[in-house]
Amino acid sequence: MYLVFLIFAAFVLMGAGSPPLDEKPWSFKQKPHPRKYQYSDQQREIWEQALMGGGRAADICEALLDAEYRVYKLHYPAFVDADLSYDPDWQQAWRRHLVSDNYHLPTQCIVHTAHNRIVELLNHVGAVRFRFCGNLGSKPQTFDEDHLAAGLDQMLVLAGQGVPEAIINALSYASHMPNFELNTDVEYFLRQSLRKTYRFEHHWGVNHLQTELAAPRRVFVEDAVERRDLEKVLQTTASCAP
Protein backbone atom coordinates (compact mmCIF):
# COMPACT_ATOMS: atom_id res chain seq x y z
CA MET A 1 0.00 0.00 0.00
CA TYR A 2 2.83 2.41 0.82
CA LEU A 3 4.27 1.88 -2.67
CA VAL A 4 0.87 2.61 -4.24
CA PHE A 5 0.69 5.94 -2.43
CA LEU A 6 4.23 6.82 -3.48
CA ILE A 7 3.29 6.19 -7.10
CA PHE A 8 0.15 8.26 -6.59
CA ALA A 9 2.17 11.10 -5.11
CA ALA A 10 4.47 11.15 -8.11
CA PHE A 11 1.45 11.34 -10.40
CA VAL A 12 -0.62 13.97 -8.64
CA LEU A 13 2.35 16.25 -8.18
CA MET A 14 3.14 16.29 -11.87
CA GLY A 15 4.37 19.70 -12.67
CA ALA A 16 5.95 20.26 -9.23
CA GLY A 17 9.60 20.44 -10.15
CA SER A 18 8.90 19.30 -13.71
CA PRO A 19 10.51 21.22 -16.58
CA PRO A 20 8.42 23.93 -18.29
CA LEU A 21 6.95 22.90 -21.62
CA ASP A 22 9.49 24.98 -23.56
CA GLU A 23 12.52 24.30 -21.35
CA LYS A 24 15.86 23.43 -22.94
CA PRO A 25 17.15 20.88 -23.87
CA TRP A 26 13.66 19.97 -25.10
CA SER A 27 10.56 21.94 -26.06
CA PHE A 28 7.16 20.26 -26.26
CA LYS A 29 5.83 23.46 -27.82
CA GLN A 30 8.30 23.15 -30.68
CA LYS A 31 8.05 19.35 -30.81
CA PRO A 32 4.40 18.61 -30.00
CA HIS A 33 2.86 15.19 -29.67
CA PRO A 34 1.81 14.00 -33.14
CA ARG A 35 -1.85 14.01 -34.08
CA LYS A 36 -3.46 10.78 -35.21
CA TYR A 37 -3.22 11.64 -38.90
CA GLN A 38 0.55 11.98 -38.47
CA TYR A 39 1.00 8.49 -37.02
CA SER A 40 3.06 5.97 -38.92
CA ASP A 41 1.67 2.45 -39.34
CA GLN A 42 3.85 1.30 -36.44
CA GLN A 43 2.63 4.12 -34.19
CA ARG A 44 -1.00 3.46 -35.10
CA GLU A 45 -0.59 -0.23 -34.28
CA ILE A 46 0.86 0.59 -30.84
CA TRP A 47 -2.11 2.88 -30.11
CA GLU A 48 -4.75 0.43 -31.33
CA GLN A 49 -3.28 -2.46 -29.33
CA ALA A 50 -3.57 -0.38 -26.16
CA LEU A 51 -7.26 0.26 -26.81
CA MET A 52 -7.92 -3.41 -27.51
CA GLY A 53 -6.30 -4.62 -24.30
CA GLY A 54 -9.55 -4.77 -22.31
CA GLY A 55 -9.87 -4.75 -18.55
CA ARG A 56 -10.91 -1.94 -16.23
CA ALA A 57 -11.09 1.60 -17.56
CA ALA A 58 -8.18 2.54 -15.29
CA ASP A 59 -6.04 -0.26 -16.77
CA ILE A 60 -6.94 0.75 -20.33
CA CYS A 61 -6.03 4.36 -19.53
CA GLU A 62 -2.64 3.43 -18.14
CA ALA A 63 -1.99 1.26 -21.22
CA LEU A 64 -3.11 4.08 -23.50
CA LEU A 65 -0.86 6.66 -21.84
CA ASP A 66 2.05 4.26 -22.03
CA ALA A 67 1.32 3.68 -25.73
CA GLU A 68 1.09 7.41 -26.43
CA TYR A 69 4.46 7.93 -24.77
CA ARG A 70 5.97 5.19 -26.94
CA VAL A 71 4.45 6.92 -29.97
CA TYR A 72 6.07 10.20 -28.96
CA LYS A 73 9.48 8.57 -28.53
CA LEU A 74 9.19 6.92 -31.94
CA HIS A 75 8.17 10.24 -33.49
CA TYR A 76 11.12 12.07 -31.91
CA PRO A 77 14.11 9.70 -31.60
CA ALA A 78 16.20 12.66 -30.43
CA PHE A 79 14.10 12.74 -27.25
CA VAL A 80 15.41 9.27 -26.46
CA ASP A 81 18.92 10.06 -27.66
CA ALA A 82 19.06 13.03 -25.26
CA ASP A 83 18.44 10.63 -22.34
CA LEU A 84 15.25 12.51 -21.41
CA SER A 85 12.60 9.87 -22.06
CA TYR A 86 13.28 7.86 -18.88
CA ASP A 87 13.34 10.91 -16.60
CA PRO A 88 10.05 11.01 -14.60
CA ASP A 89 10.06 14.82 -14.60
CA TRP A 90 10.18 14.95 -18.38
CA GLN A 91 7.48 12.28 -18.65
CA GLN A 92 5.23 14.37 -16.42
CA ALA A 93 6.04 17.46 -18.49
CA TRP A 94 4.92 15.48 -21.54
CA ARG A 95 1.62 14.69 -19.77
CA ARG A 96 1.12 18.36 -18.98
CA HIS A 97 1.72 19.10 -22.66
CA LEU A 98 -1.06 16.66 -23.64
CA VAL A 99 -3.50 18.46 -21.34
CA SER A 100 -2.48 22.01 -22.26
CA ASP A 101 -2.73 21.24 -26.00
CA ASN A 102 -6.06 19.40 -25.58
CA TYR A 103 -5.23 15.88 -26.72
CA HIS A 104 -8.70 14.61 -25.87
CA LEU A 105 -8.44 10.91 -25.05
CA PRO A 106 -5.11 11.04 -23.14
CA THR A 107 -6.41 14.05 -21.20
CA GLN A 108 -9.56 12.14 -20.25
CA CYS A 109 -7.38 9.29 -19.03
CA ILE A 110 -5.24 11.61 -16.93
CA VAL A 111 -8.36 13.10 -15.29
CA HIS A 112 -10.01 9.68 -14.87
CA THR A 113 -6.96 8.20 -13.21
CA ALA A 114 -6.54 11.15 -10.86
CA HIS A 115 -10.24 11.10 -9.92
CA ASN A 116 -10.24 7.37 -9.21
CA ARG A 117 -7.28 7.73 -6.88
CA ILE A 118 -8.94 10.64 -5.05
CA VAL A 119 -12.05 8.50 -4.54
CA GLU A 120 -9.93 5.58 -3.32
CA LEU A 121 -8.17 7.85 -0.86
CA LEU A 122 -11.46 9.33 0.34
CA ASN A 123 -12.74 5.83 1.03
CA HIS A 124 -9.52 4.89 2.78
CA VAL A 125 -9.16 8.05 4.86
CA GLY A 126 -12.75 8.18 6.10
CA ALA A 127 -13.38 11.42 8.00
CA VAL A 128 -11.15 14.13 6.51
CA ARG A 129 -9.84 16.56 9.11
CA PHE A 130 -8.07 19.16 6.99
CA ARG A 131 -9.93 22.06 5.33
CA PHE A 132 -9.73 22.78 1.62
CA CYS A 133 -11.20 25.85 -0.09
CA GLY A 134 -9.02 25.90 -3.22
CA ASN A 135 -5.97 26.19 -1.01
CA LEU A 136 -5.29 24.24 2.15
CA GLY A 137 -6.97 25.75 5.20
CA SER A 138 -5.29 23.44 7.67
CA LYS A 139 -2.46 20.95 7.54
CA PRO A 140 -3.24 17.32 6.68
CA GLN A 141 -2.76 15.12 9.74
CA THR A 142 -1.83 11.78 8.17
CA PHE A 143 0.13 10.31 5.28
CA ASP A 144 -3.14 9.50 3.48
CA GLU A 145 -4.55 12.99 4.01
CA ASP A 146 -1.35 14.51 2.66
CA HIS A 147 -1.74 12.60 -0.61
CA LEU A 148 -5.45 13.36 -0.76
CA ALA A 149 -4.69 17.08 -0.48
CA ALA A 150 -2.12 16.72 -3.28
CA GLY A 151 -4.72 14.93 -5.40
CA LEU A 152 -7.30 17.68 -4.87
CA ASP A 153 -4.70 20.29 -5.77
CA GLN A 154 -3.83 18.42 -8.95
CA MET A 155 -7.50 18.15 -9.95
CA LEU A 156 -7.75 21.93 -9.58
CA VAL A 157 -4.68 22.31 -11.82
CA LEU A 158 -6.44 20.23 -14.50
CA ALA A 159 -9.67 22.17 -13.97
CA GLY A 160 -7.79 25.44 -14.31
CA GLN A 161 -6.60 24.29 -17.73
CA GLY A 162 -10.24 24.15 -18.84
CA VAL A 163 -10.76 20.36 -18.82
CA PRO A 164 -14.54 20.04 -18.31
CA GLU A 165 -14.46 16.67 -16.51
CA ALA A 166 -11.85 18.00 -14.08
CA ILE A 167 -13.97 21.11 -13.44
CA ILE A 168 -17.05 19.01 -12.68
CA ASN A 169 -15.02 16.73 -10.41
CA ALA A 170 -13.61 19.69 -8.48
CA LEU A 171 -17.07 21.21 -8.06
CA SER A 172 -18.57 17.89 -6.96
CA TYR A 173 -16.17 16.88 -4.20
CA ALA A 174 -17.92 19.09 -1.63
CA SER A 175 -20.76 16.56 -1.42
CA HIS A 176 -18.26 13.91 -0.24
CA MET A 177 -16.15 16.08 2.07
CA PRO A 178 -17.72 18.24 4.80
CA ASN A 179 -14.47 20.22 5.08
CA PHE A 180 -14.27 20.86 1.34
CA GLU A 181 -15.94 24.18 0.45
CA LEU A 182 -14.47 26.24 -2.35
CA ASN A 183 -14.14 29.97 -1.81
CA THR A 184 -16.73 31.89 -3.79
CA ASP A 185 -14.23 33.37 -6.24
CA VAL A 186 -12.60 29.98 -6.88
CA GLU A 187 -15.99 28.37 -7.47
CA TYR A 188 -16.95 31.27 -9.73
CA PHE A 189 -13.79 30.74 -11.77
CA LEU A 190 -14.59 27.03 -12.22
CA ARG A 191 -18.25 27.56 -13.09
CA GLN A 192 -17.41 30.33 -15.57
CA SER A 193 -14.75 28.08 -17.11
CA LEU A 194 -17.32 25.30 -17.46
CA ARG A 195 -19.72 27.70 -19.20
CA LYS A 196 -17.10 28.02 -21.95
CA THR A 197 -17.08 24.26 -22.63
CA TYR A 198 -19.44 21.84 -24.29
CA ARG A 199 -20.21 20.27 -20.90
CA PHE A 200 -22.04 23.26 -19.43
CA GLU A 201 -25.44 22.53 -17.83
CA HIS A 202 -27.85 24.95 -16.20
CA HIS A 203 -27.29 23.64 -12.65
CA TRP A 204 -23.70 24.89 -12.85
CA GLY A 205 -24.92 28.48 -13.25
CA VAL A 206 -23.25 31.50 -11.64
CA ASN A 207 -26.05 33.94 -10.82
CA HIS A 208 -26.09 33.07 -7.11
CA LEU A 209 -22.31 33.67 -6.91
CA GLN A 210 -22.25 36.99 -8.75
CA THR A 211 -24.08 38.74 -5.91
CA GLU A 212 -21.53 37.42 -3.39
CA LEU A 213 -18.52 38.89 -5.19
CA ALA A 214 -17.59 42.55 -5.23
CA ALA A 215 -17.57 43.94 -8.78
CA PRO A 216 -13.76 44.44 -8.95
CA ARG A 217 -13.14 40.86 -7.80
CA ARG A 218 -15.68 39.50 -10.27
CA VAL A 219 -13.95 41.32 -13.13
CA PHE A 220 -10.57 40.05 -11.90
CA VAL A 221 -11.81 36.44 -11.89
CA GLU A 222 -13.50 36.75 -15.29
CA ASP A 223 -10.23 38.05 -16.74
CA ALA A 224 -8.42 35.10 -15.16
CA VAL A 225 -10.94 32.72 -16.78
CA GLU A 226 -10.11 34.15 -20.21
CA ARG A 227 -6.40 33.54 -19.53
CA ARG A 228 -7.00 30.16 -17.82
CA ASP A 229 -5.08 31.54 -14.88
CA LEU A 230 -6.58 29.80 -11.86
CA GLU A 231 -3.24 30.13 -10.10
CA LYS A 232 -3.64 33.91 -9.93
CA VAL A 233 -7.07 33.49 -8.34
CA LEU A 234 -5.73 30.99 -5.79
CA GLN A 235 -2.86 33.31 -4.92
CA THR A 236 -5.24 36.15 -4.13
CA THR A 237 -8.27 34.37 -2.65
CA ALA A 238 -9.15 34.63 1.03
CA SER A 239 -7.97 32.08 3.58
CA CYS A 240 -10.29 29.17 4.22
CA ALA A 241 -13.09 29.83 6.69
CA PRO A 242 -12.40 28.29 10.12
mmCIF file with all atom_site columns, N, CA, C and O in Angstrom, residues 31 34 45 81 87 92 96 106 110 118 138 239:
data_model
loop_
_atom_site.group_PDB
_atom_site.id
_atom_site.type_symbol
_atom_site.label_atom_id
_atom_site.label_alt_id
_atom_site.label_comp_id
_atom_site.label_asym_id
_atom_site.label_entity_id
_atom_site.label_seq_id
_atom_site.pdbx_PDB_ins_code
_atom_site.Cartn_x
_atom_site.Cartn_y
_atom_site.Cartn_z
_atom_site.occupancy
_atom_site.B_iso_or_equiv
_atom_site.pdbx_formal_charge
_atom_site.auth_seq_id
_atom_site.auth_comp_id
_atom_site.auth_asym_id
_atom_site.auth_atom_id
_atom_site.pdbx_PDB_model_num
ATOM 1  N N  . LYS A 1 31  ? 8.124   20.750 -30.378 1.00 0.00 ? 31  LYS A N  1
ATOM 2  C CA . LYS A 1 31  ? 8.047   19.347 -30.810 1.00 0.00 ? 31  LYS A CA 1
ATOM 3  C C  . LYS A 1 31  ? 6.828   18.706 -30.161 1.00 0.00 ? 31  LYS A C  1
ATOM 4  O O  . LYS A 1 31  ? 6.933   17.889 -29.256 1.00 0.00 ? 31  LYS A O  1
ATOM 5  N N  . PRO A 1 34  ? 2.449   14.090 -31.816 1.00 0.00 ? 34  PRO A N  1
ATOM 6  C CA . PRO A 1 34  ? 1.811   13.995 -33.137 1.00 0.00 ? 34  PRO A CA 1
ATOM 7  C C  . PRO A 1 34  ? 0.312   13.757 -33.027 1.00 0.00 ? 34  PRO A C  1
ATOM 8  O O  . PRO A 1 34  ? -0.161  13.103 -32.088 1.00 0.00 ? 34  PRO A O  1
ATOM 9  N N  . GLU A 1 45  ? -0.428  1.120  -34.824 1.00 0.00 ? 45  GLU A N  1
ATOM 10 C CA . GLU A 1 45  ? -0.590  -0.231 -34.284 1.00 0.00 ? 45  GLU A CA 1
ATOM 11 C C  . GLU A 1 45  ? -0.386  -0.241 -32.766 1.00 0.00 ? 45  GLU A C  1
ATOM 12 O O  . GLU A 1 45  ? -1.126  -0.903 -32.031 1.00 0.00 ? 45  GLU A O  1
ATOM 13 N N  . ASP A 1 81  ? 17.460  9.903  -27.556 1.00 0.00 ? 81  ASP A N  1
ATOM 14 C CA . ASP A 1 81  ? 18.916  10.063 -27.665 1.00 0.00 ? 81  ASP A CA 1
ATOM 15 C C  . ASP A 1 81  ? 19.454  11.052 -26.628 1.00 0.00 ? 81  ASP A C  1
ATOM 16 O O  . ASP A 1 81  ? 20.603  10.938 -26.192 1.00 0.00 ? 81  ASP A O  1
ATOM 17 N N  . ASP A 1 87  ? 13.365  10.006 -17.750 1.00 0.00 ? 87  ASP A N  1
ATOM 18 C CA . ASP A 1 87  ? 13.338  10.913 -16.600 1.00 0.00 ? 87  ASP A CA 1
ATOM 19 C C  . ASP A 1 87  ? 11.885  11.167 -16.217 1.00 0.00 ? 87  ASP A C  1
ATOM 20 O O  . ASP A 1 87  ? 11.109  11.680 -17.024 1.00 0.00 ? 87  ASP A O  1
ATOM 21 N N  . GLN A 1 92  ? 6.349   13.600 -16.939 1.00 0.00 ? 92  GLN A N  1
ATOM 22 C CA . GLN A 1 92  ? 5.228   14.367 -16.420 1.00 0.00 ? 92  GLN A CA 1
ATOM 23 C C  . GLN A 1 92  ? 5.054   15.672 -17.204 1.00 0.00 ? 92  GLN A C  1
ATOM 24 O O  . GLN A 1 92  ? 3.923   16.130 -17.402 1.00 0.00 ? 92  GLN A O  1
ATOM 25 N N  . ARG A 1 96  ? 1.672   17.008 -19.076 1.00 0.00 ? 96  ARG A N  1
ATOM 26 C CA . ARG A 1 96  ? 1.118   18.360 -18.978 1.00 0.00 ? 96  ARG A CA 1
ATOM 27 C C  . ARG A 1 96  ? 0.936   18.958 -20.367 1.00 0.00 ? 96  ARG A C  1
ATOM 28 O O  . ARG A 1 96  ? -0.018  19.704 -20.625 1.00 0.00 ? 96  ARG A O  1
ATOM 29 N N  . PRO A 1 106 ? -6.102  11.094 -24.230 1.00 0.00 ? 106 PRO A N  1
ATOM 30 C CA . PRO A 1 106 ? -5.114  11.038 -23.144 1.00 0.00 ? 106 PRO A CA 1
ATOM 31 C C  . PRO A 1 106 ? -5.478  11.953 -21.974 1.00 0.00 ? 106 PRO A C  1
ATOM 32 O O  . PRO A 1 106 ? -5.291  11.591 -20.807 1.00 0.00 ? 106 PRO A O  1
ATOM 33 N N  . ILE A 1 110 ? -5.956  10.971 -18.031 1.00 0.00 ? 110 ILE A N  1
ATOM 34 C CA . ILE A 1 110 ? -5.237  11.612 -16.931 1.00 0.00 ? 110 ILE A CA 1
ATOM 35 C C  . ILE A 1 110 ? -6.220  12.045 -15.848 1.00 0.00 ? 110 ILE A C  1
ATOM 36 O O  . ILE A 1 110 ? -6.006  11.818 -14.653 1.00 0.00 ? 110 ILE A O  1
ATOM 37 N N  . ILE A 1 118 ? -8.359  9.779  -6.089  1.00 0.00 ? 118 ILE A N  1
ATOM 38 C CA . ILE A 1 118 ? -8.944  10.636 -5.052  1.00 0.00 ? 118 ILE A CA 1
ATOM 39 C C  . ILE A 1 118 ? -10.077 9.899  -4.354  1.00 0.00 ? 118 ILE A C  1
ATOM 40 O O  . ILE A 1 118 ? -10.184 9.902  -3.117  1.00 0.00 ? 118 ILE A O  1
ATOM 41 N N  . SER A 1 138 ? -5.969  24.011 6.514   1.00 0.00 ? 138 SER A N  1
ATOM 42 C CA . SER A 1 138 ? -5.292  23.441 7.674   1.00 0.00 ? 138 SER A CA 1
ATOM 43 C C  . SER A 1 138 ? -4.430  22.294 7.187   1.00 0.00 ? 138 SER A C  1
ATOM 44 O O  . SER A 1 138 ? -4.649  21.734 6.107   1.00 0.00 ? 138 SER A O  1
ATOM 45 N N  . SER A 1 239 ? -8.281  33.319 2.856   1.00 0.00 ? 239 SER A N  1
ATOM 46 C CA . SER A 1 239 ? -7.968  32.084 3.576   1.00 0.00 ? 239 SER A CA 1
ATOM 47 C C  . SER A 1 239 ? -9.262  31.293 3.798   1.00 0.00 ? 239 SER A C  1
ATOM 48 O O  . SER A 1 239 ? -10.361 31.865 3.803   1.00 0.00 ? 239 SER A O  1
#
